[in-house]
Amino acid sequence: MDKIIISGGNRLKGSVKISGAKNSALPIMAATLLTRGSSVIKNIPNLKDVTTMSYLLVALGANIIISGDEITIKCDKIKRSFIHHDLVRKMRASVCLLGPLLARFGKVEISHPGGCVIGPRPIDLHLKGLEKLGAQIEMKHGYIIAKSEDGLRGNEIYLGGPLGSTVLGTANVMMAATLARGETIIEGAACEPEIADLAAFLNAMGAKIIGAGTHILRIEGVEELGGAEHTIIPDRIEAGTYLIAVAISGGDTLLKGARHEHLTAVIDRLEEAGVKIERAPDGLKVKRKNELKAVNVIALPYPGFPTDMQAQMMSLMSIAKGTSIVADMVYPDRFIHVGELLRMGANIVRQGPRATIIGVEKLGGAQVTASDLRASAALILAGLAADGETEVSRVYHLDRGYEKIEEKLSSLGAKIKRVTDKPSGKKKK
């Protein structure tokens, strides 16, 4: 099993390219199931989750050609609409195959999805939304079985929930509605940039969607969709992670491709903490020379501070002067990383959906264990600022959401390497 070892204390300098957004790429790849035509998707990130989605599509009968960061997908010979547990369990986003398969073929059987363990993330809003379009859905032996024998029909659907709008649920229902008869109005829709990116791809395929990027979507169903060419937006969570990497190391770096408008809440908090961030023609420049100041953060649905940046921000606040509070209203149980930061000398007290952090002068290197994708990144960031060596184990999570993170950080001057533990065993006598 791989682990990452970081020797802290180096400032990050230079430039780094931000990869395409994982949370755009996965539903857009799923959307190619809506047509028999060929689609070309550019700026695809090289991630395990993208590989898993490719395997899922190929298992269904899709033809896929990958060339660098470009992928061509043609789904004219789909042979089945059953998706086995073995692939689905690896990635929660596999559930976004449900809407396209149901819309095009009228039936789908898919295992309940997997992914990171960061608290309860039910898919009931996905299913209720599809039922409002006329689908008949049942759960049986761990599988979701959905049918629409008479086809899907447009309807008014509300997708808001107690923890905010559902992003994948919005994607699922939006994709299904493109081929439904009549108009669908989705209220309480997620307004993340990745939803707007998916809508742009669907419209390029011939869909009629207006309102993407707001909480109300209007979708006029069409008879069929065609192939399209599309370029994935930069990954705002990867960009935010590198903003904090530079801030925590006291560096000076250009993030190529990063978009200010997708990171407003993160940038506001970082600037309040004393980090200097400027727009550049090809991205964002970030610099931190002065002492970090403690700031409070509440993770909320977009355009609020992203829950996917909560753990990384906690690492930064661990060495900021003063006391800060980090709360998560999206996933209130997403605090497994707190225990590992404590091992590195952080002063953190968790109380329900929030944690109080009293900044310390220095963190210390330690052996820590990653629990999920963003916690993995947070522990690496803490290692960049720590005295001595930090060893992060169970880093397989990283490859699901960060493209070559150790190579990118190394190119900026970090002392970081990935090593593979060889299984120990005694020779037989």
CSV table of C-alpha atoms in Angstrom, one decimal:
chain,number,residue,atom,x,y,z
A,1,MET,CA,0.0,0.0,0.0
A,2,ASP,CA,1.3,3.5,-0.9
A,3,LYS,CA,2.1,6.2,1.5
A,4,ILE,CA,3.4,9.8,1.1
A,5,ILE,CA,6.3,11.2,3.0
A,6,ILE,CA,6.8,14.9,3.4
A,7,SER,CA,9.7,16.8,4.9
A,8,GLY,CA,8.2,20.2,5.9
A,9,GLY,CA,9.6,23.7,5.9
A,10,ASN,CA,10.0,24.4,2.2
A,11,ARG,CA,8.2,27.4,0.5
A,12,LEU,CA,6.3,26.6,-2.6
A,13,LYS,CA,7.4,28.7,-5.7
A,14,GLY,CA,6.8,28.5,-9.4
A,15,SER,CA,3.6,27.6,-11.3
A,16,VAL,CA,1.3,24.6,-11.5
A,17,LYS,CA,-1.5,23.7,-13.9
A,18,ILE,CA,-4.9,23.0,-12.4
A,19,SER,CA,-6.5,19.9,-13.9
A,20,GLY,CA,-10.0,19.5,-15.2
A,21,ALA,CA,-12.8,19.2,-12.6
A,22,LYS,CA,-13.5,15.7,-11.4
A,23,ASN,CA,-17.1,16.6,-10.4
A,24,SER,CA,-17.7,17.9,-13.9
A,25,ALA,CA,-16.0,15.1,-15.8
A,26,LEU,CA,-17.9,12.2,-14.2
A,27,PRO,CA,-21.5,13.3,-14.9
A,28,ILE,CA,-20.5,14.6,-18.3
A,29,MET,CA,-19.0,11.1,-19.1
A,30,ALA,CA,-22.3,9.6,-17.9
A,31,ALA,CA,-24.3,12.0,-20.1
A,32,THR,CA,-22.8,10.4,-23.2
A,33,LEU,CA,-25.2,7.5,-22.6
A,34,LEU,CA,-28.0,9.8,-23.7
A,35,THR,CA,-27.0,9.6,-27.3
A,36,ARG,CA,-25.8,7.2,-30.0
A,37,GLY,CA,-23.5,9.9,-31.3
A,38,SER,CA,-19.8,10.4,-30.6
A,39,SER,CA,-18.7,12.9,-28.0
A,40,VAL,CA,-15.2,14.4,-27.4
A,41,ILE,CA,-14.4,15.6,-23.9
A,42,LYS,CA,-11.3,17.7,-23.3
A,43,ASN,CA,-9.3,18.6,-20.2
A,44,ILE,CA,-10.2,15.3,-18.6
A,45,PRO,CA,-8.2,14.7,-15.3
A,46,ASN,CA,-6.1,11.6,-14.9
A,47,LEU,CA,-7.8,10.2,-11.9
A,48,LYS,CA,-8.9,6.8,-10.5
A,49,ASP,CA,-12.6,7.9,-10.5
A,50,VAL,CA,-12.4,8.8,-14.2
A,51,THR,CA,-10.9,5.4,-14.9
A,52,THR,CA,-13.7,3.7,-12.9
A,53,MET,CA,-16.3,5.7,-14.9
A,54,SER,CA,-14.6,4.6,-18.1
A,55,TYR,CA,-14.7,0.9,-16.9
A,56,LEU,CA,-18.4,1.3,-16.1
A,57,LEU,CA,-19.2,2.7,-19.5
A,58,VAL,CA,-17.2,0.1,-21.3
A,59,ALA,CA,-18.9,-2.6,-19.3
A,60,LEU,CA,-22.2,-1.3,-20.6
A,61,GLY,CA,-21.0,-1.4,-24.2
A,62,ALA,CA,-19.5,2.0,-24.8
A,63,ASN,CA,-16.5,2.6,-27.1
A,64,ILE,CA,-13.8,4.8,-25.5
A,65,ILE,CA,-10.6,6.2,-26.9
A,66,ILE,CA,-8.3,8.2,-24.5
A,67,SER,CA,-5.5,10.4,-25.8
A,68,GLY,CA,-3.8,12.5,-23.2
A,69,ASP,CA,-6.4,14.7,-21.5
A,70,GLU,CA,-9.0,14.0,-24.2
A,71,ILE,CA,-11.5,11.2,-24.3
A,72,THR,CA,-13.9,10.2,-27.1
A,73,ILE,CA,-17.0,8.2,-26.1
A,74,LYS,CA,-19.5,6.6,-28.3
A,75,CYS,CA,-22.5,4.8,-26.9
A,76,ASP,CA,-24.3,3.4,-30.0
A,77,LYS,CA,-23.9,-0.2,-29.0
A,78,ILE,CA,-25.0,-0.3,-25.3
A,79,LYS,CA,-25.7,-4.0,-24.5
A,80,ARG,CA,-27.1,-3.8,-21.1
A,81,SER,CA,-28.5,-1.5,-18.4
A,82,PHE,CA,-27.3,-3.6,-15.4
A,83,ILE,CA,-24.3,-2.3,-13.4
A,84,HIS,CA,-22.7,-4.7,-11.0
A,85,HIS,CA,-21.7,-3.8,-7.4
A,86,ASP,CA,-18.0,-4.5,-7.9
A,87,LEU,CA,-17.4,-1.3,-9.9
A,88,VAL,CA,-20.2,0.9,-8.4
A,89,ARG,CA,-19.0,0.4,-4.8
A,90,LYS,CA,-15.7,2.2,-5.6
A,91,MET,CA,-17.3,5.6,-6.4
A,92,ARG,CA,-20.4,7.5,-5.3
A,93,ALA,CA,-20.6,9.4,-8.6
A,94,SER,CA,-21.5,6.1,-10.3
A,95,VAL,CA,-25.1,6.8,-9.3
A,96,CYS,CA,-25.3,9.5,-12.0
A,97,LEU,CA,-25.5,6.7,-14.6
A,98,LEU,CA,-29.1,6.1,-13.3
A,99,GLY,CA,-30.7,9.1,-15.0
A,100,PRO,CA,-29.2,8.7,-18.5
A,101,LEU,CA,-29.8,5.0,-18.7
A,102,LEU,CA,-33.4,5.4,-17.5
A,103,ALA,CA,-34.1,8.2,-20.0
A,104,ARG,CA,-32.7,6.4,-23.0
A,105,PHE,CA,-33.6,2.7,-22.3
A,106,GLY,CA,-36.5,2.9,-19.9
A,107,LYS,CA,-34.9,0.6,-17.4
A,108,VAL,CA,-31.8,0.4,-15.2
A,109,GLU,CA,-30.5,-1.8,-12.4
A,110,ILE,CA,-27.6,-0.4,-10.5
A,111,SER,CA,-26.0,-1.2,-7.1
A,112,HIS,CA,-26.2,1.3,-4.4
A,113,PRO,CA,-23.1,3.6,-4.8
A,114,GLY,CA,-19.9,3.7,-2.7
A,115,GLY,CA,-17.3,6.5,-2.3
A,116,CYS,CA,-15.6,8.2,0.7
A,117,VAL,CA,-16.9,7.6,4.2
A,118,ILE,CA,-17.7,11.2,5.4
A,119,GLY,CA,-21.1,10.8,7.0
A,120,PRO,CA,-24.5,10.0,5.7
A,121,ARG,CA,-25.1,10.9,2.0
A,122,PRO,CA,-28.5,9.5,1.1
A,123,ILE,CA,-29.7,9.4,-2.5
A,124,ASP,CA,-33.4,9.6,-1.7
A,125,LEU,CA,-33.7,13.0,-3.5
A,126,HIS,CA,-32.3,11.4,-6.7
A,127,LEU,CA,-34.9,8.7,-6.6
A,128,LYS,CA,-37.8,11.0,-5.6
A,129,GLY,CA,-36.9,13.3,-8.5
A,130,LEU,CA,-36.9,10.5,-11.0
A,131,GLU,CA,-40.2,9.2,-9.6
A,132,LYS,CA,-41.7,12.6,-10.3
A,133,LEU,CA,-40.7,12.1,-13.9
A,134,GLY,CA,-42.7,8.9,-13.9
A,135,ALA,CA,-40.1,6.3,-13.0
A,136,GLN,CA,-41.1,3.2,-10.9
A,137,ILE,CA,-38.3,2.5,-8.4
A,138,GLU,CA,-37.7,-0.2,-5.9
A,139,MET,CA,-34.7,-1.3,-3.8
A,140,LYS,CA,-33.9,-5.0,-3.9
A,141,HIS,CA,-30.9,-6.9,-2.5
A,142,GLY,CA,-28.8,-3.7,-2.5
A,143,TYR,CA,-29.7,-2.7,-6.0
A,144,ILE,CA,-31.8,0.2,-7.3
A,145,ILE,CA,-34.2,-1.0,-10.0
A,146,ALA,CA,-35.8,1.8,-12.0
A,147,LYS,CA,-38.3,1.5,-14.9
A,148,SER,CA,-40.3,3.9,-17.1
A,149,GLU,CA,-42.3,1.7,-19.4
A,150,ASP,CA,-44.3,4.6,-20.8
A,151,GLY,CA,-41.4,6.9,-21.0
A,152,LEU,CA,-40.5,9.9,-18.7
A,153,ARG,CA,-42.7,13.0,-18.5
A,154,GLY,CA,-41.8,16.5,-17.5
A,155,ASN,CA,-42.9,17.7,-14.1
A,156,GLU,CA,-42.2,20.2,-11.3
A,157,ILE,CA,-39.6,18.8,-8.9
A,158,TYR,CA,-38.1,20.2,-5.7
A,159,LEU,CA,-34.5,19.0,-4.9
A,160,GLY,CA,-33.7,21.0,-1.8
A,161,GLY,CA,-32.9,19.1,1.4
A,162,PRO,CA,-32.0,19.7,5.0
A,163,LEU,CA,-28.3,19.8,4.1
A,164,GLY,CA,-28.8,21.9,1.0
A,165,SER,CA,-29.3,21.1,-2.6
A,166,THR,CA,-28.1,17.7,-4.0
A,167,VAL,CA,-25.5,18.2,-6.6
A,168,LEU,CA,-25.5,14.6,-8.1
A,169,GLY,CA,-29.2,14.5,-7.6
A,170,THR,CA,-29.6,17.7,-9.7
A,171,ALA,CA,-27.3,16.2,-12.4
A,172,ASN,CA,-29.2,12.9,-12.4
A,173,VAL,CA,-32.7,14.5,-12.8
A,174,MET,CA,-31.5,17.1,-15.3
A,175,MET,CA,-30.0,14.4,-17.5
A,176,ALA,CA,-33.1,12.3,-17.4
A,177,ALA,CA,-35.4,15.3,-18.1
A,178,THR,CA,-33.6,16.2,-21.3
A,179,LEU,CA,-35.4,13.2,-23.0
A,180,ALA,CA,-38.7,13.5,-21.0
A,181,ARG,CA,-41.8,14.6,-22.8
A,182,GLY,CA,-42.7,18.2,-22.0
A,183,GLU,CA,-41.2,20.7,-19.6
A,184,THR,CA,-39.4,19.9,-16.3
A,185,ILE,CA,-38.9,22.6,-13.7
A,186,ILE,CA,-36.4,21.8,-11.0
A,187,GLU,CA,-36.6,24.1,-7.9
A,188,GLY,CA,-34.0,23.9,-5.2
A,189,ALA,CA,-31.4,22.8,-7.8
A,190,ALA,CA,-27.7,22.8,-7.0
A,191,CYS,CA,-26.0,25.8,-8.6
A,192,GLU,CA,-22.4,24.6,-8.5
A,193,PRO,CA,-20.1,25.5,-11.5
A,194,GLU,CA,-20.0,21.7,-12.2
A,195,ILE,CA,-23.8,21.7,-12.7
A,196,ALA,CA,-23.5,24.7,-15.1
A,197,ASP,CA,-20.7,22.8,-16.9
A,198,LEU,CA,-22.9,19.7,-17.3
A,199,ALA,CA,-25.7,21.8,-18.6
A,200,ALA,CA,-23.4,23.4,-21.2
A,201,PHE,CA,-22.4,20.0,-22.4
A,202,LEU,CA,-26.1,18.8,-22.6
A,203,ASN,CA,-27.1,21.9,-24.5
A,204,ALA,CA,-24.2,21.3,-26.9
A,205,MET,CA,-25.8,17.9,-27.5
A,206,GLY,CA,-29.1,19.5,-28.3
A,207,ALA,CA,-30.8,19.7,-25.0
A,208,LYS,CA,-32.9,22.8,-24.0
A,209,ILE,CA,-31.8,23.8,-20.5
A,210,ILE,CA,-32.0,27.3,-19.1
A,211,GLY,CA,-31.2,28.5,-15.6
A,212,ALA,CA,-28.0,26.5,-15.0
A,213,GLY,CA,-26.1,28.1,-12.2
A,214,THR,CA,-29.3,29.2,-10.3
A,215,HIS,CA,-31.6,27.3,-8.1
A,216,ILE,CA,-34.3,27.0,-10.8
A,217,LEU,CA,-33.8,24.9,-13.9
A,218,ARG,CA,-36.2,24.7,-16.8
A,219,ILE,CA,-35.7,21.8,-19.2
A,220,GLU,CA,-37.7,21.3,-22.4
A,221,GLY,CA,-37.5,17.6,-23.4
A,222,VAL,CA,-36.3,16.8,-26.9
A,223,GLU,CA,-36.7,13.7,-29.1
A,224,GLU,CA,-33.1,12.8,-29.2
A,225,LEU,CA,-29.6,14.2,-28.5
A,226,GLY,CA,-26.4,14.1,-30.5
A,227,GLY,CA,-22.7,13.9,-29.8
A,228,ALA,CA,-20.8,17.1,-28.8
A,229,GLU,CA,-17.4,18.5,-28.1
A,230,HIS,CA,-16.7,20.0,-24.7
A,231,THR,CA,-13.9,21.3,-22.5
A,232,ILE,CA,-14.1,20.5,-18.8
A,233,ILE,CA,-13.8,23.5,-16.4
A,234,PRO,CA,-10.7,23.7,-14.1
A,235,ASP,CA,-11.1,21.9,-10.7
A,236,ARG,CA,-12.0,24.5,-8.1
A,237,ILE,CA,-11.3,22.1,-5.2
A,238,GLU,CA,-7.8,21.2,-6.6
A,239,ALA,CA,-7.2,25.0,-7.1
A,240,GLY,CA,-8.4,25.7,-3.6
A,241,THR,CA,-6.1,23.0,-2.2
A,242,TYR,CA,-3.1,24.5,-3.9
A,243,LEU,CA,-4.1,28.0,-2.7
A,244,ILE,CA,-3.9,26.6,0.9
A,245,ALA,CA,-0.7,24.7,0.1
A,246,VAL,CA,1.0,27.9,-0.8
A,247,ALA,CA,-0.5,29.8,2.1
A,248,ILE,CA,0.5,27.1,4.7
A,249,SER,CA,4.1,27.0,3.3
A,250,GLY,CA,4.5,30.8,3.0
A,251,GLY,CA,5.1,30.5,-0.8
A,252,ASP,CA,4.6,32.4,-4.0
A,253,THR,CA,2.9,30.5,-6.9
A,254,LEU,CA,0.9,30.9,-10.0
A,255,LEU,CA,-2.1,28.5,-10.4
A,256,LYS,CA,-2.6,28.1,-14.1
A,257,GLY,CA,-6.2,27.8,-15.1
A,258,ALA,CA,-7.7,28.6,-11.6
A,259,ARG,CA,-10.9,30.7,-11.9
A,260,HIS,CA,-11.5,33.4,-9.3
A,261,GLU,CA,-15.3,33.3,-9.8
A,262,HIS,CA,-15.4,29.7,-8.8
A,263,LEU,CA,-13.4,30.3,-5.6
A,264,THR,CA,-14.9,33.5,-4.1
A,265,ALA,CA,-15.7,32.1,-0.7
A,266,VAL,CA,-12.3,30.4,-0.3
A,267,ILE,CA,-10.4,33.4,-1.5
A,268,ASP,CA,-12.4,35.7,0.8
A,269,ARG,CA,-11.4,33.6,3.9
A,270,LEU,CA,-7.8,33.3,2.8
A,271,GLU,CA,-7.4,37.0,2.2
A,272,GLU,CA,-8.9,37.7,5.6
A,273,ALA,CA,-6.3,35.3,7.0
A,274,GLY,CA,-3.5,37.4,5.4
A,275,VAL,CA,-2.9,35.6,2.1
A,276,LYS,CA,-2.5,37.7,-1.0
A,277,ILE,CA,-4.3,36.4,-4.1
A,278,GLU,CA,-4.4,38.2,-7.4
A,279,ARG,CA,-6.0,37.5,-10.8
A,280,ALA,CA,-3.6,36.8,-13.6
A,281,PRO,CA,-4.2,36.5,-17.3
A,282,ASP,CA,-3.8,32.7,-17.1
A,283,GLY,CA,-5.0,31.9,-13.5
A,284,LEU,CA,-4.4,33.1,-10.0
A,285,LYS,CA,-1.2,34.3,-8.2
A,286,VAL,CA,-1.0,33.5,-4.5
A,287,LYS,CA,1.6,34.7,-2.0
A,288,ARG,CA,1.9,34.6,1.8
A,289,LYS,CA,4.7,36.4,3.6
A,290,ASN,CA,3.1,37.7,6.8
A,291,GLU,CA,1.8,35.8,9.8
A,292,LEU,CA,-1.5,33.9,9.3
A,293,LYS,CA,-4.5,35.2,11.2
A,294,ALA,CA,-7.3,33.0,12.5
A,295,VAL,CA,-10.6,33.2,10.7
A,296,ASN,CA,-13.9,31.5,11.1
A,297,VAL,CA,-15.3,29.2,8.4
A,298,ILE,CA,-18.7,27.7,7.8
A,299,ALA,CA,-19.0,25.1,5.0
A,300,LEU,CA,-22.2,25.6,3.1
A,301,PRO,CA,-23.7,24.7,-0.3
A,302,TYR,CA,-22.3,26.8,-3.2
A,303,PRO,CA,-21.7,29.7,-3.4
A,304,GLY,CA,-20.7,29.2,0.3
A,305,PHE,CA,-17.4,27.8,1.5
A,306,PRO,CA,-17.1,24.3,0.0
A,307,THR,CA,-17.3,21.3,2.4
A,308,ASP,CA,-14.6,19.8,0.2
A,309,MET,CA,-12.2,22.5,1.4
A,310,GLN,CA,-13.1,22.3,5.1
A,311,ALA,CA,-10.3,19.8,6.1
A,312,GLN,CA,-7.7,21.7,4.2
A,313,MET,CA,-8.7,25.0,5.8
A,314,MET,CA,-8.5,23.3,9.2
A,315,SER,CA,-4.9,22.4,8.6
A,316,LEU,CA,-4.2,26.1,7.7
A,317,MET,CA,-6.0,27.4,10.8
A,318,SER,CA,-3.9,25.0,13.0
A,319,ILE,CA,-0.9,27.3,12.6
A,320,ALA,CA,-2.8,30.6,12.4
A,321,LYS,CA,-2.5,33.2,15.2
A,322,GLY,CA,-5.6,33.2,17.4
A,323,THR,CA,-8.7,31.0,17.7
A,324,SER,CA,-10.9,30.0,14.8
A,325,ILE,CA,-14.0,28.0,14.4
A,326,VAL,CA,-14.6,25.7,11.5
A,327,ALA,CA,-18.1,24.4,11.1
A,328,ASP,CA,-19.6,22.1,8.4
A,329,MET,CA,-23.3,22.4,7.7
A,330,VAL,CA,-23.2,20.2,4.7
A,331,TYR,CA,-21.6,17.1,6.2
A,332,PRO,CA,-21.7,17.6,10.0
A,333,ASP,CA,-19.7,14.4,10.7
A,334,ARG,CA,-16.8,15.2,8.4
A,335,PHE,CA,-14.2,15.6,11.1
A,336,ILE,CA,-12.3,12.3,11.1
A,337,HIS,CA,-9.1,14.2,10.2
A,338,VAL,CA,-9.2,16.1,13.5
A,339,GLY,CA,-7.6,13.1,15.4
A,340,GLU,CA,-4.7,13.0,12.9
A,341,LEU,CA,-4.0,16.7,13.1
A,342,LEU,CA,-3.9,16.3,16.9
A,343,ARG,CA,-1.2,13.7,16.4
A,344,MET,CA,0.8,16.4,14.7
A,345,GLY,CA,0.4,18.8,17.6
A,346,ALA,CA,-2.7,20.8,16.5
A,347,ASN,CA,-4.9,22.2,19.3
A,348,ILE,CA,-8.5,21.3,18.2
A,349,VAL,CA,-11.6,20.6,20.1
A,350,ARG,CA,-14.6,19.2,18.2
A,351,GLN,CA,-18.2,20.0,19.3
A,352,GLY,CA,-20.8,18.4,17.0
A,353,PRO,CA,-20.7,20.0,13.5
A,354,ARG,CA,-17.9,22.4,14.4
A,355,ALA,CA,-14.3,22.5,15.7
A,356,THR,CA,-12.5,25.2,17.7
A,357,ILE,CA,-8.9,25.6,16.7
A,358,ILE,CA,-6.3,27.4,18.7
A,359,GLY,CA,-3.4,28.1,16.5
A,360,VAL,CA,0.1,26.7,17.4
A,361,GLU,CA,3.4,28.1,16.4
A,362,LYS,CA,4.5,24.8,14.7
A,363,LEU,CA,3.1,21.4,13.8
A,364,GLY,CA,5.3,18.4,14.2
A,365,GLY,CA,5.8,15.6,11.7
A,366,ALA,CA,4.1,12.3,12.6
A,367,GLN,CA,2.7,9.1,11.2
A,368,VAL,CA,-0.9,9.8,10.3
A,369,THR,CA,-3.6,7.9,8.4
A,370,ALA,CA,-5.9,9.4,5.8
A,371,SER,CA,-9.6,8.6,6.1
A,372,ASP,CA,-11.0,10.0,2.9
A,373,LEU,CA,-10.0,12.1,-0.2
A,374,ARG,CA,-10.0,15.6,1.3
A,375,ALA,CA,-8.6,14.5,4.6
A,376,SER,CA,-5.6,13.0,2.7
A,377,ALA,CA,-5.0,16.4,1.1
A,378,ALA,CA,-5.3,18.2,4.5
A,379,LEU,CA,-2.7,15.9,6.1
A,380,ILE,CA,-0.3,16.5,3.3
A,381,LEU,CA,-0.8,20.3,3.6
A,382,ALA,CA,-0.1,20.0,7.4
A,383,GLY,CA,3.0,18.1,6.6
A,384,LEU,CA,4.3,20.9,4.4
A,385,ALA,CA,4.2,23.2,7.4
A,386,ALA,CA,5.4,20.7,10.0
A,387,ASP,CA,8.9,20.3,11.6
A,388,GLY,CA,10.4,17.0,10.6
A,389,GLU,CA,8.9,14.2,8.6
A,390,THR,CA,5.3,13.4,8.1
A,391,GLU,CA,4.2,10.0,6.8
A,392,VAL,CA,0.6,9.8,5.5
A,393,SER,CA,-0.7,6.3,4.9
A,394,ARG,CA,-3.8,5.0,3.1
A,395,VAL,CA,-3.3,7.6,0.4
A,396,TYR,CA,-5.1,5.6,-2.3
A,397,HIS,CA,-7.9,8.1,-1.6
A,398,LEU,CA,-5.8,10.9,-3.2
A,399,ASP,CA,-5.7,9.3,-6.6
A,400,ARG,CA,-9.5,9.6,-6.8
A,401,GLY,CA,-9.5,13.4,-6.8
A,402,TYR,CA,-5.9,14.8,-7.2
A,403,GLU,CA,-3.9,14.3,-10.4
A,404,LYS,CA,-0.2,13.5,-9.5
A,405,ILE,CA,-0.4,15.7,-6.4
A,406,GLU,CA,3.1,14.6,-5.2
A,407,GLU,CA,4.6,15.4,-8.6
A,408,LYS,CA,3.0,18.8,-8.7
A,409,LEU,CA,4.0,19.8,-5.2
A,410,SER,CA,7.5,18.5,-5.8
A,411,SER,CA,7.8,20.7,-8.9
A,412,LEU,CA,7.0,23.7,-6.7
A,413,GLY,CA,9.8,22.8,-4.3
A,414,ALA,CA,8.1,20.6,-1.7
A,415,LYS,CA,10.1,17.7,-0.3
A,416,ILE,CA,7.6,15.0,-0.9
A,417,LYS,CA,7.6,11.4,-2.3
A,418,ARG,CA,5.4,8.4,-2.7
A,419,VAL,CA,6.6,5.1,-1.5
A,420,THR,CA,5.1,1.6,-1.7
A,421,ASP,CA,5.2,-0.6,1.4
A,422,LYS,CA,6.3,-4.1,0.5
A,423,PRO,CA,4.3,-6.8,2.3
A,424,SER,CA,6.5,-8.5,4.9
A,425,GLY,CA,6.6,-12.2,5.0
A,426,LYS,CA,8.8,-15.0,6.4
A,427,LYS,CA,10.4,-17.5,4.2
A,428,LYS,CA,9.1,-21.0,4.6
A,429,LYS,CA,11.7,-23.4,6.0
